[in-house]
mmCIF file of C-alpha atoms in Angstrom:
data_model
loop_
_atom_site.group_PDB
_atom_site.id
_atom_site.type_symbol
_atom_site.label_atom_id
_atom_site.label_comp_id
_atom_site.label_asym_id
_atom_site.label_seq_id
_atom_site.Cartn_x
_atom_site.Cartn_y
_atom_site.Cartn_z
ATOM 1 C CA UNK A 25 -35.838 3.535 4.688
ATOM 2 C CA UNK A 26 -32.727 4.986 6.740
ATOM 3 C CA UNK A 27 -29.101 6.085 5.524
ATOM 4 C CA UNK A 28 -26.223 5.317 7.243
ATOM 5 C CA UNK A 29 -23.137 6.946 7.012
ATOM 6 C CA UNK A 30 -20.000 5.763 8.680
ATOM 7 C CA UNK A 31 -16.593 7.051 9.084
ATOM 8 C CA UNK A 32 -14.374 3.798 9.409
ATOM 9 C CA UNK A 33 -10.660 3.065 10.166
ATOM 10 C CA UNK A 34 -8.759 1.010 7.913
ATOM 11 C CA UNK A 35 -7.667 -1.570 9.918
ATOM 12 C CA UNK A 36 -11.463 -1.944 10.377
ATOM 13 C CA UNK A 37 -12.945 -1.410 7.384
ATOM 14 C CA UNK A 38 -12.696 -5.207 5.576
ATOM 15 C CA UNK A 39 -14.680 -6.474 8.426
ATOM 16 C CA UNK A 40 -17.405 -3.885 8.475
ATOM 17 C CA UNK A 41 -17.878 -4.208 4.761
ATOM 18 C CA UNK A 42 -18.006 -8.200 4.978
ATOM 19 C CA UNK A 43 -20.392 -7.953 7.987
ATOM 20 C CA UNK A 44 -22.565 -5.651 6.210
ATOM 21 C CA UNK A 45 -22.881 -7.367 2.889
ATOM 22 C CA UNK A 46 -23.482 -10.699 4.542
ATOM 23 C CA UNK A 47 -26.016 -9.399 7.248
ATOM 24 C CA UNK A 48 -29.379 -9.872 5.242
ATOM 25 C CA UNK A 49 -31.040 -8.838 2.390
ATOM 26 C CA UNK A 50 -32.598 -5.909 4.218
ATOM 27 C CA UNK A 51 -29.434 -3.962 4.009
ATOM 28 C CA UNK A 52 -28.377 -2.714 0.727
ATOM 29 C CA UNK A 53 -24.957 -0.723 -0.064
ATOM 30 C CA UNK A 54 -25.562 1.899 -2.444
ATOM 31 C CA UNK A 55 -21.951 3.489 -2.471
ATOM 32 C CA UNK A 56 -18.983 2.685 -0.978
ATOM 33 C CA UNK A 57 -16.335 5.439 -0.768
ATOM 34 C CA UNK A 58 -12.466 5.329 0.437
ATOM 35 C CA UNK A 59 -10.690 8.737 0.788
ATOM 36 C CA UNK A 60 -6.960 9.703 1.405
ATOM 37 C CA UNK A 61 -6.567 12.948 3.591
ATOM 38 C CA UNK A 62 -3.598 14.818 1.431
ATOM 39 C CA UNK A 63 -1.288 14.442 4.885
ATOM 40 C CA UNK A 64 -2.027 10.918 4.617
ATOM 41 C CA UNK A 65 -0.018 10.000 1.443
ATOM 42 C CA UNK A 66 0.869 6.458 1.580
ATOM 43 C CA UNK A 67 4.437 6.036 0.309
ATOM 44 C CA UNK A 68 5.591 3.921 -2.513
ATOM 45 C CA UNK A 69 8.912 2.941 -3.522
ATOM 46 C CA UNK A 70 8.995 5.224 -6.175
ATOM 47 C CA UNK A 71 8.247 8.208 -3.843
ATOM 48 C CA UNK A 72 10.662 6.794 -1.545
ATOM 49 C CA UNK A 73 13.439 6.660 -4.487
ATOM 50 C CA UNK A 74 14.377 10.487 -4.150
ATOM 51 C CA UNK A 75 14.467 10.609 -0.548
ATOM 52 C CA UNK A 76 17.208 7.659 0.069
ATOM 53 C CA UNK A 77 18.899 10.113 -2.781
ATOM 54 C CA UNK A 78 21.179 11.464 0.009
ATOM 55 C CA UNK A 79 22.606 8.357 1.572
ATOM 56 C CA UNK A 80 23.711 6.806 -2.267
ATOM 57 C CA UNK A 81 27.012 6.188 -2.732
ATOM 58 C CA UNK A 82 28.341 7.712 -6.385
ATOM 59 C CA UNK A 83 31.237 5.672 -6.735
ATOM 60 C CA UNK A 84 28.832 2.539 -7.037
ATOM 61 C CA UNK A 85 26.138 3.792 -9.765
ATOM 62 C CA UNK A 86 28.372 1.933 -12.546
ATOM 63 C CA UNK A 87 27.394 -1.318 -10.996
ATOM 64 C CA UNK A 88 23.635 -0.591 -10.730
ATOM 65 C CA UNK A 89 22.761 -2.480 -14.102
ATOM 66 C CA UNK A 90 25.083 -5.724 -12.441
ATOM 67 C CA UNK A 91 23.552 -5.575 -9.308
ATOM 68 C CA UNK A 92 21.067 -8.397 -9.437
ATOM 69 C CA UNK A 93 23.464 -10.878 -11.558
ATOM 70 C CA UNK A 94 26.354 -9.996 -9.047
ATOM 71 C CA UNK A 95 23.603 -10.658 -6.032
ATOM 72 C CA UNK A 96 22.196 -14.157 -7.482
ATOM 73 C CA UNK A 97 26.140 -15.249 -8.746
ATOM 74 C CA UNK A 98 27.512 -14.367 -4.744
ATOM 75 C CA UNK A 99 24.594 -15.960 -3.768
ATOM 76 C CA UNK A 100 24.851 -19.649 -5.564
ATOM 77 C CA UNK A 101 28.425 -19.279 -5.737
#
């Protein structure tokens, strides 16, 4: 019996897994662990939210609720 480990990059790491669970029987995957390095945060919208803070405009916050109707009425006008 041998262990394995592997450090793997993302975009590779789908096809290495598939490989390796479809090889044979003789290989077995006992754990399979993804981690995040903390100055690798992956950014969703919310964290983007605050950051595009700056470039809002103020005078258009009362139409924030109206947005989407206004968008799909202009739209299908």
């Amino acid at each position: 019996m041998h262990t394995l480990t592997l450090n793997i990059k993302d975009n590779a790491y789908g096809s290495i897994l598939y490989f390796l669970k479809n090889l044979s029987t003789d290989i077995e995957i006992i754990s399979d662990k993804v981690t995040v390095k903390k100055d690798e945060k992956k950014e969703t919208i919310s964290s983007l939210a605050g950051s595009l803070n700056k470039y809002a405009d103020p005078s258009k916050i009362h139409l924030e609720d109206k947005a989407w109707e206004m968008h799909v009425t202009e739209k299908y006008k």
